[in-house]
PDB file of C-alpha atoms and ligand atoms in Angstrom:
ATOM      1  CA  UNK A   1      62.522-100.062  33.923  1.00  0.00           C
ATOM      2  CA  UNK A   2      64.375-100.497  30.630  1.00  0.00           C
ATOM      3  CA  UNK A   3      64.719-104.202  29.835  1.00  0.00           C
ATOM      4  CA  UNK A   4      62.800-105.212  32.965  1.00  0.00           C
ATOM      5  CA  UNK A   5      60.739-107.834  31.124  1.00  0.00           C
ATOM      6  CA  UNK A   6      57.526-105.910  30.355  1.00  0.00           C
ATOM      7  CA  UNK A   7      57.130-107.226  26.796  1.00  0.00           C
ATOM      8  CA  UNK A   8      57.844-110.767  28.002  1.00  0.00           C
ATOM      9  CA  UNK A   9      55.273-110.541  30.802  1.00  0.00           C
ATOM     10  CA  UNK A  10      52.615-108.947  28.601  1.00  0.00           C
ATOM     11  CA  UNK A  11      53.086-111.794  26.102  1.00  0.00           C
ATOM     12  CA  UNK A  12      52.826-114.469  28.834  1.00  0.00           C
ATOM     13  CA  UNK A  13      49.678-112.857  30.189  1.00  0.00           C
ATOM     14  CA  UNK A  14      48.178-112.412  26.739  1.00  0.00           C
ATOM     15  CA  UNK A  15      48.729-116.139  26.140  1.00  0.00           C
ATOM     16  CA  UNK A  16      47.068-117.069  29.453  1.00  0.00           C
ATOM     17  CA  UNK A  17      44.130-114.746  28.821  1.00  0.00           C
ATOM     18  CA  UNK A  18      43.606-116.340  25.397  1.00  0.00           C
ATOM     19  CA  UNK A  19      43.745-119.846  26.908  1.00  0.00           C
ATOM     20  CA  UNK A  20      41.306-118.928  29.672  1.00  0.00           C
ATOM     21  CA  UNK A  21      38.903-117.040  27.428  1.00  0.00           C
ATOM     22  CA  UNK A  22      39.506-113.667  29.120  1.00  0.00           C
ATOM     23  CA  UNK A  23      38.760-111.030  26.498  1.00  0.00           C
ATOM     24  CA  UNK A  24      41.538-108.508  26.341  1.00  0.00           C
ATOM     25  CA  UNK A  25      43.336-105.848  24.326  1.00  0.00           C
ATOM     26  CA  UNK A  26      47.115-105.485  24.302  1.00  0.00           C
ATOM     27  CA  UNK A  27      48.879-102.320  23.259  1.00  0.00           C
ATOM     28  CA  UNK A  28      52.092-100.410  23.792  1.00  0.00           C
ATOM     29  CA  UNK A  29      52.946 -96.909  24.880  1.00  0.00           C
ATOM     30  CA  UNK A  30      54.000 -94.606  23.383  1.00  0.00           C
ATOM     31  CA  UNK A  31      52.284 -96.066  20.344  1.00  0.00           C
ATOM     32  CA  UNK A  32      49.250 -98.218  19.782  1.00  0.00           C
ATOM     33  CA  UNK A  33      47.632 -95.727  17.371  1.00  0.00           C
ATOM     34  CA  UNK A  34      48.765 -94.201  14.066  1.00  0.00           C
ATOM     35  CA  UNK A  35      49.559 -90.868  15.701  1.00  0.00           C
ATOM     36  CA  UNK A  36      51.164 -92.608  18.678  1.00  0.00           C
ATOM     37  CA  UNK A  37      53.486 -94.709  16.516  1.00  0.00           C
ATOM     38  CA  UNK A  38      54.529 -91.534  14.662  1.00  0.00           C
ATOM     39  CA  UNK A  39      55.293 -89.806  17.964  1.00  0.00           C
ATOM     40  CA  UNK A  40      57.174 -92.875  19.194  1.00  0.00           C
ATOM     41  CA  UNK A  41      59.471 -92.745  16.193  1.00  0.00           C
ATOM     42  CA  UNK A  42      60.055 -89.009  16.592  1.00  0.00           C
ATOM     43  CA  UNK A  43      60.638 -89.301  20.309  1.00  0.00           C
ATOM     44  CA  UNK A  44      62.796 -92.394  20.563  1.00  0.00           C
ATOM     45  CA  UNK A  45      64.526 -92.838  17.215  1.00  0.00           C
ATOM     46  CA  UNK A  46      65.196 -89.303  15.924  1.00  0.00           C
ATOM     47  CA  UNK A  47      68.044 -88.868  18.377  1.00  0.00           C
ATOM     48  CA  UNK A  48      69.671 -86.081  16.338  1.00  0.00           C
ATOM     49  CA  UNK A  49      66.721 -83.813  17.117  1.00  0.00           C
ATOM     50  CA  UNK A  50      66.931 -81.599  20.234  1.00  0.00           C
ATOM     51  CA  UNK A  51      63.821 -82.125  22.367  1.00  0.00           C
ATOM     52  CA  UNK A  52      63.378 -80.265  25.671  1.00  0.00           C
ATOM     53  CA  UNK A  53      61.887 -82.117  28.669  1.00  0.00           C
ATOM     54  CA  UNK A  54      58.676 -80.073  28.330  1.00  0.00           C
ATOM     55  CA  UNK A  55      58.345 -80.927  24.618  1.00  0.00           C
ATOM     56  CA  UNK A  56      59.065 -84.566  25.420  1.00  0.00           C
ATOM     57  CA  UNK A  57      56.300 -84.557  28.039  1.00  0.00           C
ATOM     58  CA  UNK A  58      53.708 -83.116  25.677  1.00  0.00           C
ATOM     59  CA  UNK A  59      54.653 -85.499  22.867  1.00  0.00           C
ATOM     60  CA  UNK A  60      54.141 -88.439  25.214  1.00  0.00           C
ATOM     61  CA  UNK A  61      50.856 -87.004  26.445  1.00  0.00           C
ATOM     62  CA  UNK A  62      49.660 -86.331  22.890  1.00  0.00           C
ATOM     63  CA  UNK A  63      50.272 -90.009  22.122  1.00  0.00           C
ATOM     64  CA  UNK A  64      48.477 -90.970  25.349  1.00  0.00           C
ATOM     65  CA  UNK A  65      45.440 -88.837  24.583  1.00  0.00           C
ATOM     66  CA  UNK A  66      45.038 -90.732  21.294  1.00  0.00           C
ATOM     67  CA  UNK A  67      45.735 -94.081  22.972  1.00  0.00           C
ATOM     68  CA  UNK A  68      43.061 -93.551  25.632  1.00  0.00           C
ATOM     69  CA  UNK A  69      40.406 -92.405  23.183  1.00  0.00           C
ATOM     70  CA  UNK A  70      41.128 -94.782  20.293  1.00  0.00           C
ATOM     71  CA  UNK A  71      42.224 -97.941  22.116  1.00  0.00           C
ATOM     72  CA  UNK A  72      41.517 -98.017  25.850  1.00  0.00           C
ATOM     73  CA  UNK A  73      38.052 -96.491  26.149  1.00  0.00           C
ATOM     74  CA  UNK A  74      36.515 -98.577  23.305  1.00  0.00           C
ATOM     75  CA  UNK A  75      38.116-101.772  24.706  1.00  0.00           C
ATOM     76  CA  UNK A  76      36.781-101.071  28.202  1.00  0.00           C
ATOM     77  CA  UNK A  77      33.349-100.380  26.700  1.00  0.00           C
ATOM     78  CA  UNK A  78      33.525-103.877  25.132  1.00  0.00           C
ATOM     79  CA  UNK A  79      34.242-105.261  28.621  1.00  0.00           C
ATOM     80  CA  UNK A  80      37.861-106.186  27.859  1.00  0.00           C
ATOM     81  CA  UNK A  81      40.911-106.167  30.090  1.00  0.00           C
ATOM     82  CA  UNK A  82      43.453-103.683  28.716  1.00  0.00           C
ATOM     83  CA  UNK A  83      47.132-104.585  29.055  1.00  0.00           C
ATOM     84  CA  UNK A  84      49.749-101.961  28.279  1.00  0.00           C
ATOM     85  CA  UNK A  85      53.473-102.361  28.853  1.00  0.00           C
ATOM     86  CA  UNK A  86      53.774 -98.750  30.029  1.00  0.00           C
ATOM     87  CA  UNK A  87      51.367 -95.968  31.013  1.00  0.00           C
ATOM     88  CA  UNK A  88      51.291 -92.897  33.244  1.00  0.00           C
ATOM     89  CA  UNK A  89      53.683 -94.260  35.879  1.00  0.00           C
ATOM     90  CA  UNK A  90      56.431 -94.137  33.219  1.00  0.00           C
ATOM     91  CA  UNK A  91      55.710 -90.437  32.687  1.00  0.00           C
ATOM     92  CA  UNK A  92      55.896 -89.687  36.403  1.00  0.00           C
ATOM     93  CA  UNK A  93      59.170 -91.631  36.674  1.00  0.00           C
ATOM     94  CA  UNK A  94      60.942 -90.550  33.434  1.00  0.00           C
ATOM     95  CA  UNK A  95      59.685 -87.003  32.888  1.00  0.00           C
ATOM     96  CA  UNK A  96      59.037 -86.197  36.564  1.00  0.00           C
ATOM     97  CA  UNK A  97      61.858 -87.830  38.516  1.00  0.00           C
ATOM     98  CA  UNK A  98      64.254 -88.423  35.596  1.00  0.00           C
ATOM     99  CA  UNK A  99      63.994 -85.156  33.656  1.00  0.00           C
ATOM    100  CA  UNK A 100      63.197 -83.136  36.776  1.00  0.00           C
ATOM    101  CA  UNK A 101      59.842 -81.670  35.675  1.00  0.00           C
ATOM    102  CA  UNK A 102      57.608 -80.692  38.572  1.00  0.00           C
ATOM    103  CA  UNK A 103      55.659 -83.826  39.465  1.00  0.00           C
ATOM    104  CA  UNK A 104      52.358 -82.101  40.249  1.00  0.00           C
ATOM    105  CA  UNK A 105      52.437 -80.296  36.884  1.00  0.00           C
ATOM    106  CA  UNK A 106      53.164 -83.616  35.142  1.00  0.00           C
ATOM    107  CA  UNK A 107      50.246 -85.246  36.955  1.00  0.00           C
ATOM    108  CA  UNK A 108      47.884 -82.405  36.045  1.00  0.00           C
ATOM    109  CA  UNK A 109      48.863 -82.465  32.366  1.00  0.00           C
ATOM    110  CA  UNK A 110      48.573 -86.263  32.350  1.00  0.00           C
ATOM    111  CA  UNK A 111      45.094 -86.100  33.875  1.00  0.00           C
ATOM    112  CA  UNK A 112      44.028 -83.771  31.073  1.00  0.00           C
ATOM    113  CA  UNK A 113      45.442 -86.167  28.437  1.00  0.00           C
ATOM    114  CA  UNK A 114      43.729 -89.229  29.925  1.00  0.00           C
ATOM    115  CA  UNK A 115      40.484 -87.461  30.784  1.00  0.00           C
ATOM    116  CA  UNK A 116      41.045 -88.794  34.317  1.00  0.00           C
ATOM    117  CA  UNK A 117      41.146 -92.460  33.292  1.00  0.00           C
ATOM    118  CA  UNK A 118      43.617 -94.314  35.470  1.00  0.00           C
ATOM    119  CA  UNK A 119      44.777 -97.966  35.504  1.00  0.00           C
ATOM    120  CA  UNK A 120      43.192-100.299  38.063  1.00  0.00           C
ATOM    121  CA  UNK A 121      46.618-101.802  38.663  1.00  0.00           C
ATOM    122  CA  UNK A 122      50.173-100.972  37.656  1.00  0.00           C
ATOM    123  CA  UNK A 123      52.804-103.680  38.084  1.00  0.00           C
ATOM    124  CA  UNK A 124      56.284-102.261  38.455  1.00  0.00           C
ATOM    125  CA  UNK A 125      58.979-104.729  37.393  1.00  0.00           C
ATOM    126  CA  UNK A 126      62.018-103.591  39.296  1.00  0.00           C
ATOM    127  CA  UNK A 127      65.522-104.449  38.065  1.00  0.00           C
ATOM    128  CA  UNK A 128      68.845-102.702  38.661  1.00  0.00           C
ATOM    129  CA  UNK A 129      69.691-100.288  35.826  1.00  0.00           C
ATOM    130  CA  UNK A 130      72.744-102.228  34.680  1.00  0.00           C
ATOM    131  CA  UNK A 131      70.863-105.514  34.582  1.00  0.00           C
ATOM    132  CA  UNK A 132      68.104-104.021  32.403  1.00  0.00           C
ATOM    133  CA  UNK A 133      70.604-102.391  30.057  1.00  0.00           C
ATOM    134  CA  UNK A 134      72.593-105.640  29.897  1.00  0.00           C
ATOM    135  CA  UNK A 135      69.482-107.561  28.858  1.00  0.00           C
ATOM    136  CA  UNK A 136      68.729-104.977  26.154  1.00  0.00           C
ATOM    137  CA  UNK A 137      72.298-105.193  24.877  1.00  0.00           C
ATOM    138  CA  UNK A 138      72.160-108.993  24.857  1.00  0.00           C
ATOM    139  CA  UNK A 139      69.005-108.921  22.707  1.00  0.00           C
ATOM    140  CA  UNK A 140      70.705-106.461  20.295  1.00  0.00           C
ATOM    141  CA  UNK A 141      68.361-103.539  21.002  1.00  0.00           C
ATOM    142  CA  UNK A 142      69.469-100.226  19.486  1.00  0.00           C
ATOM    143  CA  UNK A 143      69.864 -97.415  22.055  1.00  0.00           C
ATOM    144  CA  UNK A 144      67.077 -94.834  22.111  1.00  0.00           C
ATOM    145  CA  UNK A 145      66.839 -91.230  23.378  1.00  0.00           C
ATOM    146  CA  UNK A 146      66.024 -92.263  26.951  1.00  0.00           C
ATOM    147  CA  UNK A 147      69.039 -94.531  27.182  1.00  0.00           C
ATOM    148  CA  UNK A 148      71.124 -91.628  25.831  1.00  0.00           C
ATOM    149  CA  UNK A 149      70.284 -89.960  29.172  1.00  0.00           C
ATOM    150  CA  UNK A 150      72.854 -92.335  30.691  1.00  0.00           C
ATOM    151  CA  UNK A 151      72.954 -94.403  33.842  1.00  0.00           C
ATOM    152  CA  UNK A 152      72.535 -91.454  36.233  1.00  0.00           C
ATOM    153  CA  UNK A 153      69.296 -90.501  34.489  1.00  0.00           C
ATOM    154  CA  UNK A 154      68.049 -94.092  34.608  1.00  0.00           C
ATOM    155  CA  UNK A 155      68.980 -94.379  38.310  1.00  0.00           C
ATOM    156  CA  UNK A 156      66.825 -91.321  39.039  1.00  0.00           C
ATOM    157  CA  UNK A 157      64.017 -92.974  37.054  1.00  0.00           C
ATOM    158  CA  UNK A 158      64.369 -96.168  39.088  1.00  0.00           C
ATOM    159  CA  UNK A 159      64.362 -94.303  42.397  1.00  0.00           C
ATOM    160  CA  UNK A 160      61.298 -92.402  41.186  1.00  0.00           C
ATOM    161  CA  UNK A 161      59.497 -95.630  40.372  1.00  0.00           C
ATOM    162  CA  UNK A 162      60.342 -97.097  43.771  1.00  0.00           C
ATOM    163  CA  UNK A 163      59.130 -93.963  45.549  1.00  0.00           C
ATOM    164  CA  UNK A 164      55.867 -93.998  43.572  1.00  0.00           C
ATOM    165  CA  UNK A 165      55.345 -97.694  44.363  1.00  0.00           C
ATOM    166  CA  UNK A 166      55.657 -96.931  48.082  1.00  0.00           C
ATOM    167  CA  UNK A 167      53.189 -94.048  47.865  1.00  0.00           C
ATOM    168  CA  UNK A 168      50.522 -95.266  45.457  1.00  0.00           C
ATOM    169  CA  UNK A 169      48.046 -97.961  46.391  1.00  0.00           C
ATOM    170  CA  UNK A 170      47.438 -99.148  42.823  1.00  0.00           C
ATOM    171  CA  UNK A 171      51.127 -99.674  42.094  1.00  0.00           C
ATOM    172  CA  UNK A 172      52.722-102.982  43.103  1.00  0.00           C
ATOM    173  CA  UNK A 173      56.453-103.590  42.866  1.00  0.00           C
ATOM    174  CA  UNK A 174      57.624-107.057  41.807  1.00  0.00           C
ATOM    175  CA  UNK A 175      61.204-108.292  41.716  1.00  0.00           C
ATOM    176  CA  UNK A 176      62.018-108.323  37.993  1.00  0.00           C
ATOM    177  CA  UNK A 177      65.297-110.204  38.555  1.00  0.00           C
ATOM    178  CA  UNK A 178      63.401-113.466  39.160  1.00  0.00           C
ATOM    179  CA  UNK A 179      62.897-115.852  36.227  1.00  0.00           C
ATOM    180  CA  UNK A 180      60.224-114.869  33.689  1.00  0.00           C
ATOM    181  CA  UNK A 181      58.080-117.814  34.830  1.00  0.00           C
ATOM    182  CA  UNK A 182      58.352-116.796  38.500  1.00  0.00           C
ATOM    183  CA  UNK A 183      57.422-113.187  37.693  1.00  0.00           C
ATOM    184  CA  UNK A 184      54.472-114.404  35.610  1.00  0.00           C
ATOM    185  CA  UNK A 185      53.244-116.557  38.527  1.00  0.00           C
ATOM    186  CA  UNK A 186      53.351-113.506  40.812  1.00  0.00           C
ATOM    187  CA  UNK A 187      51.491-111.378  38.295  1.00  0.00           C
ATOM    188  CA  UNK A 188      48.726-113.989  38.020  1.00  0.00           C
ATOM    189  CA  UNK A 189      48.438-114.273  41.824  1.00  0.00           C
ATOM    190  CA  UNK A 190      48.316-110.499  42.090  1.00  0.00           C
ATOM    191  CA  UNK A 191      45.479-110.283  39.559  1.00  0.00           C
ATOM    192  CA  UNK A 192      43.530-113.053  41.321  1.00  0.00           C
ATOM    193  CA  UNK A 193      43.793-111.396  44.727  1.00  0.00           C
ATOM    194  CA  UNK A 194      43.194-107.845  43.506  1.00  0.00           C
ATOM    195  CA  UNK A 195      40.174-108.705  41.358  1.00  0.00           C
ATOM    196  CA  UNK A 196      38.431-111.669  43.034  1.00  0.00           C
ATOM    197  CA  UNK A 197      35.771-113.294  40.889  1.00  0.00           C
ATOM    198  CA  UNK A 198      36.910-111.503  37.766  1.00  0.00           C
ATOM    199  CA  UNK A 199      38.979-114.360  36.321  1.00  0.00           C
ATOM    200  CA  UNK A 200      38.064-118.044  35.798  1.00  0.00           C
ATOM    201  CA  UNK A 201      38.878-120.584  38.570  1.00  0.00           C
ATOM    202  CA  UNK A 202      41.521-122.105  36.301  1.00  0.00           C
ATOM    203  CA  UNK A 203      43.449-118.833  36.157  1.00  0.00           C
ATOM    204  CA  UNK A 204      46.148-119.744  38.691  1.00  0.00           C
ATOM    205  CA  UNK A 205      49.918-119.366  38.904  1.00  0.00           C
ATOM    206  CA  UNK A 206      50.460-123.019  37.921  1.00  0.00           C
ATOM    207  CA  UNK A 207      47.907-123.978  35.264  1.00  0.00           C
ATOM    208  CA  UNK A 208      46.945-127.632  35.063  1.00  0.00           C
TER     209      UNK A 208
HETATM  210  N1  T5A B   1      58.841 -93.394  28.047  1.00  0.00           N
HETATM  211  C1  T5A B   1      57.665 -94.071  27.854  1.00  0.00           C
HETATM  212  C2  T5A B   1      58.889 -92.214  28.772  1.00  0.00           C
HETATM  213  O1  T5A B   1      59.962 -91.595  28.909  1.00  0.00           O
HETATM  214  N2  T5A B   1      57.736 -91.748  29.323  1.00  0.00           N
HETATM  215  C3  T5A B   1      56.530 -92.372  29.171  1.00  0.00           C
HETATM  216  O2  T5A B   1      55.510 -91.896  29.678  1.00  0.00           O
HETATM  217  C4  T5A B   1      56.497 -93.595  28.398  1.00  0.00           C
HETATM  218  C5  T5A B   1      55.197 -94.312  28.195  1.00  0.00           C
HETATM  219  C6  T5A B   1      59.795 -96.764  25.630  1.00  0.00           C
HETATM  220  C7  T5A B   1      60.682 -95.620  26.042  1.00  0.00           C
HETATM  221  O3  T5A B   1      59.863 -94.478  26.211  1.00  0.00           O
HETATM  222  C8  T5A B   1      60.091 -93.927  27.480  1.00  0.00           C
HETATM  223  C9  T5A B   1      60.663 -95.021  28.329  1.00  0.00           C
HETATM  224  C10 T5A B   1      61.396 -95.880  27.338  1.00  0.00           C
HETATM  225  O4  T5A B   1      62.720 -95.423  27.254  1.00  0.00           O
HETATM  226  P1  T5A B   1      60.091 -99.246  25.146  1.00  0.00           P
HETATM  227  O5  T5A B   1      60.817 -99.869  24.012  1.00  0.00           O
HETATM  228  O6  T5A B   1      58.627 -99.337  25.146  1.00  0.00           O
HETATM  229  O7  T5A B   1      60.584 -97.765  25.218  1.00  0.00           O
HETATM  230  O8  T5A B   1      60.563 -99.769  26.553  1.00  0.00           O
HETATM  231  P2  T5A B   1      61.866-100.545  26.927  1.00  0.00           P
HETATM  232  O9  T5A B   1      61.948-100.635  28.393  1.00  0.00           O
HETATM  233  O10 T5A B   1      63.017 -99.866  26.262  1.00  0.00           O
HETATM  234  O11 T5A B   1      61.499-101.957  26.294  1.00  0.00           O
HETATM  235  P3  T5A B   1      62.349-103.239  26.238  1.00  0.00           P
HETATM  236  O12 T5A B   1      61.710-104.127  25.219  1.00  0.00           O
HETATM  237  O13 T5A B   1      63.794-102.980  26.068  1.00  0.00           O
HETATM  238  O14 T5A B   1      62.191-103.846  27.668  1.00  0.00           O
HETATM  239  P4  T5A B   1      61.106-104.794  28.287  1.00  0.00           P
HETATM  240  O15 T5A B   1      59.898-104.880  27.438  1.00  0.00           O
HETATM  241  O16 T5A B   1      60.934-104.414  29.698  1.00  0.00           O
HETATM  242  O17 T5A B   1      61.873-106.178  28.322  1.00  0.00           O
HETATM  243  P5  T5A B   1      61.675-107.507  27.418  1.00  0.00           P
HETATM  244  O18 T5A B   1      60.554-108.289  27.901  1.00  0.00           O
HETATM  245  O19 T5A B   1      61.720-107.102  25.971  1.00  0.00           O
HETATM  246  O20 T5A B   1      63.003-108.254  27.844  1.00  0.00           O
HETATM  247  C11 T5A B   1      64.285-107.750  27.522  1.00  0.00           C
HETATM  248  C12 T5A B   1      65.256-108.961  27.430  1.00  0.00           C
HETATM  249  O21 T5A B   1      65.358-109.558  28.716  1.00  0.00           O
HETATM  250  C13 T5A B   1      64.914-110.908  28.673  1.00  0.00           C
HETATM  251  C14 T5A B   1      64.082-111.062  27.411  1.00  0.00           C
HETATM  252  O22 T5A B   1      64.113-112.367  26.919  1.00  0.00           O
HETATM  253  C15 T5A B   1      64.760-110.067  26.479  1.00  0.00           C
HETATM  254  O23 T5A B   1      65.872-110.665  25.866  1.00  0.00           O
HETATM  255  N3  T5A B   1      64.143-111.133  29.898  1.00  0.00           N
HETATM  256  C16 T5A B   1      64.634-111.704  31.001  1.00  0.00           C
HETATM  257  N4  T5A B   1      65.858-112.185  31.298  1.00  0.00           N
HETATM  258  C17 T5A B   1      66.035-112.697  32.540  1.00  0.00           C
HETATM  259  N5  T5A B   1      65.059-112.764  33.487  1.00  0.00           N
HETATM  260  C18 T5A B   1      63.817-112.293  33.224  1.00  0.00           C
HETATM  261  N6  T5A B   1      62.861-112.328  34.158  1.00  0.00           N
HETATM  262  C19 T5A B   1      63.559-111.717  31.932  1.00  0.00           C
HETATM  263  N7  T5A B   1      62.473-111.154  31.352  1.00  0.00           N
HETATM  264  C20 T5A B   1      62.835-110.783  30.117  1.00  0.00           C
END
């Protein structure tokens, strides 16, 4: 969700990975490539421009196609863990549930953009809409096109996320209203249990 703490958690995890010698790549979506950053600006900041839900979907997927080919696939080939603050679950929630595009069509188009590559794990940080928006306001974030959709739109997005988390095995919902440190501890435990043997012994919720 908006303001749920994704950037904060990615930073905490990036720090731990660096400390533990886990090779990794961190990127953001939409963005992470030259074309993706251009699309991000068009999509989120050019709020005066009318963009239909279908156009919005294909802009996001165009950015994702570049992201997968230029960032994710090469990093995986180098044996790195790839951390992204958003990926396809955001598309299912925002463009599918939020904008009302048919979910199966969104999934099919997404599969074409990713070439079928799918995350091993998606962590959903769940916070009430008003709490997330309040955090964004407190940090002085400028509203973007998605937030222009209003609270009803964002409530549909949240319900969509929660539905997807119930249905999809590789999506795990965590309570994003806990402290950043508590959420980080749960993320680390989740990674350790989901991918046994993949991380060093010292990679635990309470280091040292
Ligand atoms: N989008 C994206 C789609 O519609 N479809 C898609 O397929 C994709 C990929 C991207 C926009 O694009 C849309 C969705 C989005 O609208 P974005 O900037 O990447 O936008 O995402 P935002 O959610 O808008 O990013 P934010 O930076 O606002 O939120 P974060 O990253 O979730 O939150 P973070 O870590 O920056 O924290 C926000 C504030 O809360 C504090 C932080 O210190 C910070 O001040 N905070 C906490 N406070 C209390 N308790 C905690 N646990 C906290 N964790 C962080």
